Amino acid sequence: MNYYFEHAGALAPLAVAAITFFGSFLNSFLTRNGDRTKIRSASLVFIDKVINERDWKKRENRIVIEEAFEQLYSKPFSFEEIKILVYSESPNAAFRTYLKYRPRLEINDKRTKFKFQSGKKPYYLIFKQKIKLPLCFIKGCFLYILFALPASYGMSWLSKQGIKVLTIENMVILSVLDVLLWISAIIFLIEGIKYHSSVNELLRDLADKFENN
C-alpha cells in the first residue's frame, strides 16, 4: 500500500498535466453521438492508447485515468467501469445512464458488461419467464399507499381537532411527523417510477454493454 501511494505521489505533476490534456480529448469525444465509424476518431485512438498501453495498466498509473473521468462527471469511476463504458455506442449517454442506476448494477463475471445485482432487478419473471412483473413500480405504489394513508388521515385529524386536544408543542411535533410520512411516501413512489423504466434506458444507452437476463 505504501508503494502505491509513494508512486501515486510521484505521479502528481504528471497527473495534473495528463488530466488537462486527457480531459480536452474526453470532452470532445464523450459528447459525440452517432455510429461507430464516426466515433473512431483521433480522440478514440488517444483514449484507446491511454487505457490499453501497458504502462497505464499498472495500478499506480490508473489514478490519472480515474481522476480525469471523475473531473468530467463529478463522480468516481473505477478503471474497469471506464473501460466498459468508454467503448459503448454513445459513451456520454452511457456514462450518465450508468450513474443514474449504478446502485443496482455490477460488472458481470467476464468483466465485459454490466448487469443487475442479485435481487436488484426492477422486474420479476413469471409464467416460465414469459411475463415481466414490474416489481419496482408495484413496490413503489404499495409503499406510497402504506405511508400516504396514515399521513393523509393524520393531516385531516390535525386540521380538524388537533388544536382542541393538543398543546402547540405536540401539534408541531405531530405535524413534522406527518410531513415526514408524506415525504417518505413520495420518495418511494418516485423510486418505483424511476426504476420502472431503467431496463429500457440501460438497453438504449449502454446497448451491448448491458447484460439483461
mmCIF file of C-alpha atoms in Angstrom:
data_model
loop_
_atom_site.group_PDB
_atom_site.id
_atom_site.type_symbol
_atom_site.label_atom_id
_atom_site.label_comp_id
_atom_site.label_asym_id
_atom_site.label_seq_id
_atom_site.Cartn_x
_atom_site.Cartn_y
_atom_site.Cartn_z
ATOM 1 C CA MET A 1 0.000 0.000 0.000
ATOM 2 C CA ASN A 2 2.870 2.379 0.847
ATOM 3 C CA TYR A 3 4.423 1.533 -2.501
ATOM 4 C CA TYR A 4 1.240 2.544 -4.251
ATOM 5 C CA PHE A 5 0.959 5.908 -2.527
ATOM 6 C CA GLU A 6 4.653 6.692 -2.985
ATOM 7 C CA HIS A 7 4.344 6.196 -6.744
ATOM 8 C CA ALA A 8 0.983 7.984 -6.885
ATOM 9 C CA GLY A 9 2.627 10.976 -5.189
ATOM 10 C CA ALA A 10 5.495 10.925 -7.656
ATOM 11 C CA LEU A 11 2.968 10.981 -10.470
ATOM 12 C CA ALA A 12 1.230 14.130 -9.179
ATOM 13 C CA PRO A 13 2.807 16.525 -11.744
ATOM 14 C CA LEU A 14 2.088 14.007 -14.497
ATOM 15 C CA ALA A 15 -1.488 13.629 -13.276
ATOM 16 C CA VAL A 16 -2.196 17.366 -13.471
ATOM 17 C CA ALA A 17 -0.833 17.651 -16.999
ATOM 18 C CA ALA A 18 -2.414 14.414 -18.181
ATOM 19 C CA ILE A 19 -5.843 15.238 -16.753
ATOM 20 C CA THR A 20 -5.858 18.612 -18.510
ATOM 21 C CA PHE A 21 -4.755 17.144 -21.827
ATOM 22 C CA PHE A 22 -6.734 13.939 -21.479
ATOM 23 C CA GLY A 23 -9.855 15.842 -20.381
ATOM 24 C CA SER A 24 -9.892 18.016 -23.505
ATOM 25 C CA PHE A 25 -9.980 14.890 -25.672
ATOM 26 C CA LEU A 26 -12.590 13.244 -23.486
ATOM 27 C CA ASN A 27 -14.833 16.288 -23.559
ATOM 28 C CA SER A 28 -14.992 16.295 -27.343
ATOM 29 C CA PHE A 29 -15.151 12.515 -27.596
ATOM 30 C CA LEU A 30 -17.793 11.784 -24.995
ATOM 31 C CA THR A 31 -20.228 14.444 -26.190
ATOM 32 C CA ARG A 32 -20.423 12.905 -29.651
ATOM 33 C CA ASN A 33 -23.278 10.704 -30.784
ATOM 34 C CA GLY A 34 -23.592 8.577 -33.899
ATOM 35 C CA ASP A 35 -22.401 5.297 -35.330
ATOM 36 C CA ARG A 36 -19.065 3.679 -34.537
ATOM 37 C CA THR A 37 -17.412 4.867 -37.745
ATOM 38 C CA LYS A 38 -17.754 8.475 -36.553
ATOM 39 C CA ILE A 39 -16.584 7.591 -33.060
ATOM 40 C CA ARG A 40 -13.378 6.036 -34.401
ATOM 41 C CA SER A 41 -11.611 9.390 -34.426
ATOM 42 C CA ALA A 42 -8.317 10.773 -33.157
ATOM 43 C CA SER A 43 -9.911 11.120 -29.726
ATOM 44 C CA LEU A 44 -10.748 7.424 -29.590
ATOM 45 C CA VAL A 45 -7.251 6.473 -30.734
ATOM 46 C CA PHE A 46 -5.791 8.549 -27.926
ATOM 47 C CA ILE A 47 -8.150 7.156 -25.282
ATOM 48 C CA ASP A 48 -7.609 3.602 -26.523
ATOM 49 C CA LYS A 49 -3.854 4.051 -26.260
ATOM 50 C CA VAL A 50 -4.032 5.537 -22.768
ATOM 51 C CA ILE A 51 -6.344 2.844 -21.402
ATOM 52 C CA ASN A 52 -4.678 -0.162 -23.024
ATOM 53 C CA GLU A 53 -0.999 0.785 -23.139
ATOM 54 C CA ARG A 54 0.990 -1.493 -20.848
ATOM 55 C CA ASP A 55 2.427 1.291 -18.657
ATOM 56 C CA TRP A 56 -1.055 2.654 -17.971
ATOM 57 C CA LYS A 57 -2.246 -0.777 -16.862
ATOM 58 C CA LYS A 58 -0.019 -0.502 -13.819
ATOM 59 C CA ARG A 59 -2.188 0.079 -10.786
ATOM 60 C CA GLU A 60 -0.338 3.184 -9.629
ATOM 61 C CA ASN A 61 -0.840 4.859 -13.030
ATOM 62 C CA ARG A 62 -4.573 4.272 -13.281
ATOM 63 C CA ILE A 63 -5.177 7.122 -10.864
ATOM 64 C CA VAL A 64 -4.648 9.558 -13.743
ATOM 65 C CA ILE A 65 -7.388 7.988 -15.874
ATOM 66 C CA GLU A 66 -9.796 7.628 -12.956
ATOM 67 C CA GLU A 67 -9.177 11.222 -11.881
ATOM 68 C CA ALA A 68 -9.797 12.514 -15.407
ATOM 69 C CA PHE A 69 -13.231 10.894 -15.585
ATOM 70 C CA GLU A 70 -14.084 11.985 -12.062
ATOM 71 C CA GLN A 71 -13.337 15.570 -13.092
ATOM 72 C CA LEU A 72 -15.724 15.257 -16.047
ATOM 73 C CA TYR A 73 -18.653 13.688 -14.205
ATOM 74 C CA SER A 74 -18.029 14.733 -10.584
ATOM 75 C CA LYS A 75 -18.321 11.071 -9.601
ATOM 76 C CA PRO A 76 -15.584 8.488 -9.014
ATOM 77 C CA PHE A 77 -15.171 5.650 -11.522
ATOM 78 C CA SER A 78 -13.096 2.506 -11.310
ATOM 79 C CA PHE A 79 -10.738 1.650 -14.158
ATOM 80 C CA GLU A 80 -12.895 -1.375 -15.064
ATOM 81 C CA GLU A 81 -16.058 0.740 -15.260
ATOM 82 C CA ILE A 82 -14.328 3.230 -17.543
ATOM 83 C CA LYS A 83 -13.035 0.528 -19.907
ATOM 84 C CA ILE A 84 -16.562 -0.822 -20.406
ATOM 85 C CA LEU A 85 -18.394 2.493 -20.727
ATOM 86 C CA VAL A 86 -15.964 4.298 -23.000
ATOM 87 C CA TYR A 87 -16.464 1.725 -25.787
ATOM 88 C CA SER A 88 -20.256 1.811 -25.784
ATOM 89 C CA GLU A 89 -22.124 3.161 -28.810
ATOM 90 C CA SER A 90 -22.868 6.538 -27.172
ATOM 91 C CA PRO A 91 -20.299 6.998 -24.404
ATOM 92 C CA ASN A 92 -21.670 10.231 -22.945
ATOM 93 C CA ALA A 93 -25.189 8.810 -22.599
ATOM 94 C CA ALA A 94 -23.762 5.532 -21.300
ATOM 95 C CA PHE A 95 -21.820 7.239 -18.515
ATOM 96 C CA ARG A 96 -24.792 9.327 -17.387
ATOM 97 C CA THR A 97 -27.315 6.479 -17.501
ATOM 98 C CA TYR A 98 -24.905 4.185 -15.696
ATOM 99 C CA LEU A 99 -24.507 6.731 -12.898
ATOM 100 C CA LYS A 100 -28.282 7.063 -12.630
ATOM 101 C CA TYR A 101 -28.789 3.337 -11.978
ATOM 102 C CA ARG A 102 -25.368 2.487 -10.563
ATOM 103 C CA PRO A 103 -26.623 1.455 -7.066
ATOM 104 C CA ARG A 104 -28.351 -1.569 -8.637
ATOM 105 C CA LEU A 105 -25.670 -2.561 -11.146
ATOM 106 C CA GLU A 106 -22.437 -4.550 -11.067
ATOM 107 C CA ILE A 107 -19.864 -5.822 -13.568
ATOM 108 C CA ASN A 108 -20.542 -9.317 -14.903
ATOM 109 C CA ASP A 109 -18.279 -12.327 -14.350
ATOM 110 C CA LYS A 110 -16.483 -11.844 -17.684
ATOM 111 C CA ARG A 111 -15.724 -8.189 -16.745
ATOM 112 C CA THR A 112 -17.110 -7.003 -20.092
ATOM 113 C CA LYS A 113 -20.640 -5.769 -19.298
ATOM 114 C CA PHE A 114 -22.896 -4.506 -16.542
ATOM 115 C CA LYS A 115 -25.812 -6.413 -15.078
ATOM 116 C CA PHE A 116 -28.321 -6.023 -12.255
ATOM 117 C CA GLN A 117 -27.114 -7.076 -8.834
ATOM 118 C CA SER A 118 -28.728 -10.153 -7.350
ATOM 119 C CA GLY A 119 -32.171 -9.232 -6.035
ATOM 120 C CA LYS A 120 -31.991 -5.720 -7.528
ATOM 121 C CA LYS A 121 -33.830 -6.284 -10.804
ATOM 122 C CA PRO A 122 -36.785 -3.897 -11.305
ATOM 123 C CA TYR A 123 -38.987 -6.737 -12.512
ATOM 124 C CA TYR A 124 -39.914 -10.320 -11.633
ATOM 125 C CA LEU A 125 -40.328 -13.027 -14.253
ATOM 126 C CA ILE A 126 -43.456 -15.199 -14.072
ATOM 127 C CA PHE A 127 -45.150 -17.845 -16.211
ATOM 128 C CA LYS A 128 -41.904 -19.543 -17.242
ATOM 129 C CA GLN A 129 -40.196 -16.169 -17.676
ATOM 130 C CA LYS A 130 -42.638 -15.065 -20.375
ATOM 131 C CA ILE A 131 -44.069 -12.113 -18.434
ATOM 132 C CA LYS A 132 -42.150 -9.395 -16.597
ATOM 133 C CA LEU A 133 -43.936 -8.195 -13.488
ATOM 134 C CA PRO A 134 -42.883 -4.556 -12.787
ATOM 135 C CA LEU A 135 -41.703 -5.255 -9.258
ATOM 136 C CA CYS A 136 -40.190 -1.817 -8.532
ATOM 137 C CA PHE A 137 -43.270 0.064 -9.707
ATOM 138 C CA ILE A 138 -45.646 -2.155 -7.723
ATOM 139 C CA LYS A 139 -43.455 -1.915 -4.635
ATOM 140 C CA GLY A 140 -43.235 1.867 -5.006
ATOM 141 C CA CYS A 141 -47.015 2.232 -5.320
ATOM 142 C CA PHE A 142 -47.643 -0.106 -2.384
ATOM 143 C CA LEU A 143 -45.240 1.766 -0.085
ATOM 144 C CA TYR A 144 -46.682 5.082 -1.236
ATOM 145 C CA ILE A 145 -50.169 3.962 -0.200
ATOM 146 C CA LEU A 146 -48.827 2.473 3.038
ATOM 147 C CA PHE A 147 -47.288 5.788 4.069
ATOM 148 C CA ALA A 148 -49.720 8.180 2.393
ATOM 149 C CA LEU A 149 -52.881 6.813 4.042
ATOM 150 C CA PRO A 150 -51.835 7.489 7.653
ATOM 151 C CA ALA A 151 -50.237 10.766 6.560
ATOM 152 C CA SER A 152 -53.475 11.872 4.920
ATOM 153 C CA TYR A 153 -55.568 10.802 7.897
ATOM 154 C CA GLY A 154 -53.154 12.497 10.306
ATOM 155 C CA MET A 155 -53.240 15.753 8.382
ATOM 156 C CA SER A 156 -57.037 15.696 8.288
ATOM 157 C CA TRP A 157 -57.256 14.967 12.022
ATOM 158 C CA LEU A 158 -54.752 17.676 12.934
ATOM 159 C CA SER A 159 -56.565 20.285 10.870
ATOM 160 C CA LYS A 160 -59.949 19.481 12.413
ATOM 161 C CA GLN A 161 -59.351 18.522 16.030
ATOM 162 C CA GLY A 162 -55.663 18.789 16.818
ATOM 163 C CA ILE A 163 -55.723 22.332 18.160
ATOM 164 C CA LYS A 164 -58.578 21.439 20.520
ATOM 165 C CA VAL A 165 -56.923 18.480 22.233
ATOM 166 C CA LEU A 166 -53.187 19.120 21.807
ATOM 167 C CA THR A 167 -50.706 21.672 23.033
ATOM 168 C CA ILE A 168 -48.919 23.814 20.472
ATOM 169 C CA GLU A 169 -45.703 21.865 21.092
ATOM 170 C CA ASN A 170 -47.337 18.477 20.475
ATOM 171 C CA MET A 171 -49.156 19.913 17.476
ATOM 172 C CA VAL A 172 -45.842 20.955 15.919
ATOM 173 C CA ILE A 173 -44.222 17.565 16.626
ATOM 174 C CA LEU A 174 -47.113 15.618 15.102
ATOM 175 C CA SER A 175 -47.197 17.953 12.092
ATOM 176 C CA VAL A 176 -43.476 17.354 11.462
ATOM 177 C CA LEU A 177 -44.001 13.586 11.710
ATOM 178 C CA ASP A 178 -46.916 13.841 9.291
ATOM 179 C CA VAL A 179 -44.795 15.771 6.796
ATOM 180 C CA LEU A 180 -42.047 13.130 7.089
ATOM 181 C CA LEU A 181 -44.600 10.417 6.282
ATOM 182 C CA TRP A 182 -45.647 12.329 3.166
ATOM 183 C CA ILE A 183 -42.026 12.806 2.102
ATOM 184 C CA SER A 184 -41.321 9.081 2.580
ATOM 185 C CA ALA A 185 -44.418 8.161 0.562
ATOM 186 C CA ILE A 186 -43.411 10.434 -2.326
ATOM 187 C CA ILE A 187 -39.802 9.164 -2.314
ATOM 188 C CA PHE A 188 -40.950 5.532 -2.560
ATOM 189 C CA LEU A 189 -43.310 6.385 -5.425
ATOM 190 C CA ILE A 190 -40.642 8.299 -7.359
ATOM 191 C CA GLU A 191 -38.154 5.481 -6.786
ATOM 192 C CA GLY A 192 -40.629 2.950 -8.166
ATOM 193 C CA ILE A 193 -41.330 5.079 -11.238
ATOM 194 C CA LYS A 194 -37.611 5.746 -11.782
ATOM 195 C CA TYR A 195 -36.537 2.108 -11.841
ATOM 196 C CA HIS A 196 -39.638 1.013 -13.746
ATOM 197 C CA SER A 197 -38.069 2.400 -16.941
ATOM 198 C CA SER A 198 -34.460 1.553 -16.064
ATOM 199 C CA VAL A 199 -34.203 -1.513 -18.344
ATOM 200 C CA ASN A 200 -35.294 0.441 -21.430
ATOM 201 C CA GLU A 201 -32.848 3.241 -20.686
ATOM 202 C CA LEU A 202 -29.956 0.869 -19.999
ATOM 203 C CA LEU A 203 -30.604 -1.059 -23.211
ATOM 204 C CA ARG A 204 -30.866 2.198 -25.145
ATOM 205 C CA ASP A 205 -27.752 3.920 -23.791
ATOM 206 C CA LEU A 206 -25.446 1.033 -22.891
ATOM 207 C CA ALA A 207 -26.571 -1.266 -25.725
ATOM 208 C CA ASP A 208 -24.171 -4.231 -25.896
ATOM 209 C CA LYS A 209 -22.548 -3.188 -22.614
ATOM 210 C CA PHE A 210 -25.589 -4.190 -20.572
ATOM 211 C CA GLU A 211 -26.461 -7.804 -19.813
ATOM 212 C CA ASN A 212 -30.226 -8.107 -19.330
ATOM 213 C CA ASN A 213 -31.195 -11.560 -18.121
#
